[in-house]
Amino acid sequence: MEHWTEPNIYAVDHIVIAVRDAEEVLPLWERLLGAKGVLVKNEAVKLKEAIFWLGGIQIQICSSTEPGVRYRKFVDERGEGLHHIAVAVHDMSAALEHCKAMGLKTRFRAEGPATGPHQSIDGRISFVEPEELNGVGLEFVERYTKRNPPVP
């Protein structure tokens, strides 16, 4: 059995599934997971997402509210399904250097190569291009805020 050797990555942070309409599929996922999802609408970024917490990992069922926007574009091109997996890292710069040493292309959402970490609401983030990893996006998250599941 091979052992994990990249100590900078310490956890799965979240998993994103792209769908046509998060609000429409929310009841299905609630029944399946046996958990109550929280529907969040963010018109500023044209996003609807159903959020679930399972074992300390956030599952986000995401849809875009307008054509040509991030998740709608993904669904139109590839169909509904796994969009990306996010892993938590201690040091974003080290994560990007590790990717560079491996020859992997990185980016910040759709804005070109990530030459350094980029700010988000929760911390610093960057992505490895999906074509580098069998069609699955990988996001690195270096949190500066502690994110906990809601208390029931």
Coordinates of C-alpha atoms in Angstrom, one line a residue:
M1 CA 0.0 0.0 0.0
E2 CA 1.4 3.4 -1.0
H3 CA 1.4 6.1 1.7
W4 CA 0.5 9.8 1.3
T5 CA 3.6 11.9 1.2
E6 CA 2.3 15.5 0.6
P7 CA 1.9 16.8 4.2
N8 CA 0.7 20.2 3.0
I9 CA -2.7 18.7 2.1
Y10 CA -4.5 17.9 5.3
A11 CA -8.2 17.3 4.5
V12 CA -11.0 17.2 1.9
D13 CA -12.6 20.6 2.2
H14 CA -15.6 20.3 -0.1
I15 CA -17.0 18.6 -3.1
V16 CA -19.0 20.4 -5.8
I17 CA -21.6 18.8 -8.1
A18 CA -22.9 20.9 -11.0
V19 CA -26.6 20.6 -11.8
R20 CA -29.1 22.4 -13.9
D21 CA -31.1 23.7 -10.9
A22 CA -29.9 23.2 -7.3
E23 CA -33.3 24.2 -5.9
E24 CA -35.1 21.6 -8.0
V25 CA -32.8 18.7 -6.9
L26 CA -32.5 19.7 -3.3
P27 CA -35.4 17.4 -2.1
L28 CA -33.8 14.4 -3.9
W29 CA -30.4 14.9 -2.2
E30 CA -32.0 15.5 1.2
R31 CA -33.8 12.2 0.9
L32 CA -30.7 10.4 -0.4
L33 CA -28.3 11.8 2.3
G34 CA -30.8 11.8 5.1
A35 CA -29.7 15.4 5.9
K36 CA -31.3 18.8 5.6
G37 CA -29.6 21.0 2.9
V38 CA -29.4 24.7 3.1
L39 CA -30.3 26.6 -0.1
V40 CA -28.2 29.7 -0.7
K41 CA -28.8 32.1 -3.6
N42 CA -26.2 34.6 -4.5
E43 CA -27.3 36.9 -7.4
A44 CA -24.0 38.7 -7.4
V45 CA -22.3 35.7 -8.9
K46 CA -25.5 34.2 -10.4
L47 CA -25.4 31.1 -8.2
K48 CA -27.8 28.8 -6.4
E49 CA -26.3 26.1 -4.2
A50 CA -27.7 23.5 -1.9
I51 CA -25.2 22.9 0.9
F52 CA -24.9 19.7 3.0
W53 CA -22.4 18.8 5.8
L54 CA -21.4 15.2 6.1
G55 CA -18.6 14.1 8.4
G56 CA -17.1 17.6 8.4
I57 CA -17.0 17.8 4.6
Q58 CA -19.3 20.2 2.8
I59 CA -21.1 18.9 -0.3
Q60 CA -22.3 21.7 -2.6
I61 CA -24.9 21.1 -5.3
C62 CA -24.4 24.1 -7.5
S63 CA -26.2 25.7 -10.4
S64 CA -25.8 29.0 -12.3
T65 CA -28.9 31.2 -12.7
E66 CA -27.9 32.5 -16.1
P67 CA -26.5 30.9 -19.4
G68 CA -22.8 31.2 -20.0
V69 CA -21.9 31.4 -16.3
R70 CA -19.6 28.9 -14.5
Y71 CA -21.8 25.9 -13.6
R72 CA -24.3 26.4 -16.5
K73 CA -21.5 26.4 -18.9
F74 CA -20.1 23.2 -17.4
V75 CA -23.5 21.4 -17.5
D76 CA -24.1 22.6 -21.1
E77 CA -20.7 21.2 -22.2
R78 CA -20.4 18.1 -20.1
G79 CA -23.7 17.4 -18.4
E80 CA -24.5 17.3 -14.7
G81 CA -21.9 15.8 -12.4
L82 CA -18.8 16.2 -10.4
H83 CA -17.4 19.6 -11.0
H84 CA -14.5 19.7 -8.5
I85 CA -13.0 18.4 -5.3
A86 CA -11.4 20.9 -2.9
V87 CA -8.6 20.0 -0.5
A88 CA -7.4 22.1 2.4
V89 CA -3.7 23.0 2.4
H90 CA -1.5 24.6 5.1
D91 CA 0.4 26.7 2.6
M92 CA -1.0 27.8 -0.8
S93 CA 2.3 28.9 -2.2
A94 CA 3.8 25.5 -1.5
A95 CA 0.8 23.8 -3.1
L96 CA 1.3 25.8 -6.3
E97 CA 5.1 25.1 -6.3
H98 CA 4.3 21.4 -5.9
C99 CA 2.0 21.6 -9.0
K100 CA 4.6 23.5 -10.9
A101 CA 7.3 21.0 -10.1
M102 CA 4.9 18.3 -11.4
G103 CA 4.3 20.2 -14.6
L104 CA 0.6 20.7 -13.8
K105 CA -1.3 23.8 -15.1
T106 CA -3.1 25.9 -12.4
R107 CA -5.6 28.6 -12.6
F108 CA -7.9 30.9 -10.6
R109 CA -11.4 30.1 -11.8
A110 CA -11.4 31.1 -15.4
E111 CA -8.8 33.9 -15.2
G112 CA -5.6 32.2 -16.5
P113 CA -2.7 30.6 -14.8
A114 CA -2.3 30.9 -11.0
T115 CA 1.1 32.3 -10.4
G116 CA 0.2 32.8 -6.7
P117 CA -2.7 32.4 -4.4
H118 CA -5.9 34.3 -5.0
Q119 CA -8.3 35.7 -2.3
S120 CA -11.8 34.3 -1.9
I121 CA -14.4 34.9 0.8
D122 CA -13.0 31.9 2.9
G123 CA -9.3 32.2 2.2
R124 CA -6.8 31.8 -0.6
I125 CA -7.7 29.4 -3.4
S126 CA -6.4 28.1 -6.7
F127 CA -7.3 25.3 -9.1
V128 CA -5.5 22.6 -11.0
E129 CA -6.9 22.5 -14.6
P130 CA -9.4 19.6 -15.0
E131 CA -7.7 18.2 -18.1
E132 CA -4.6 17.6 -16.0
L133 CA -6.5 15.3 -13.6
N134 CA -8.7 13.0 -15.7
G135 CA -11.4 15.7 -16.2
V136 CA -11.9 16.5 -12.5
G137 CA -11.1 19.9 -11.2
L138 CA -9.0 20.1 -8.0
E139 CA -9.2 23.2 -5.8
F140 CA -6.7 24.1 -3.1
V141 CA -8.1 26.1 -0.2
E142 CA -5.9 27.8 2.4
R143 CA -8.5 29.0 4.9
Y144 CA -8.1 32.0 7.0
T145 CA -11.5 31.5 8.5
K146 CA -12.6 28.4 10.4
R147 CA -15.6 26.8 8.7
N148 CA -17.8 24.6 10.8
P149 CA -21.0 22.8 10.0
P150 CA -24.1 24.4 11.3
V151 CA -25.3 23.3 14.8
P152 CA -28.5 21.3 14.5

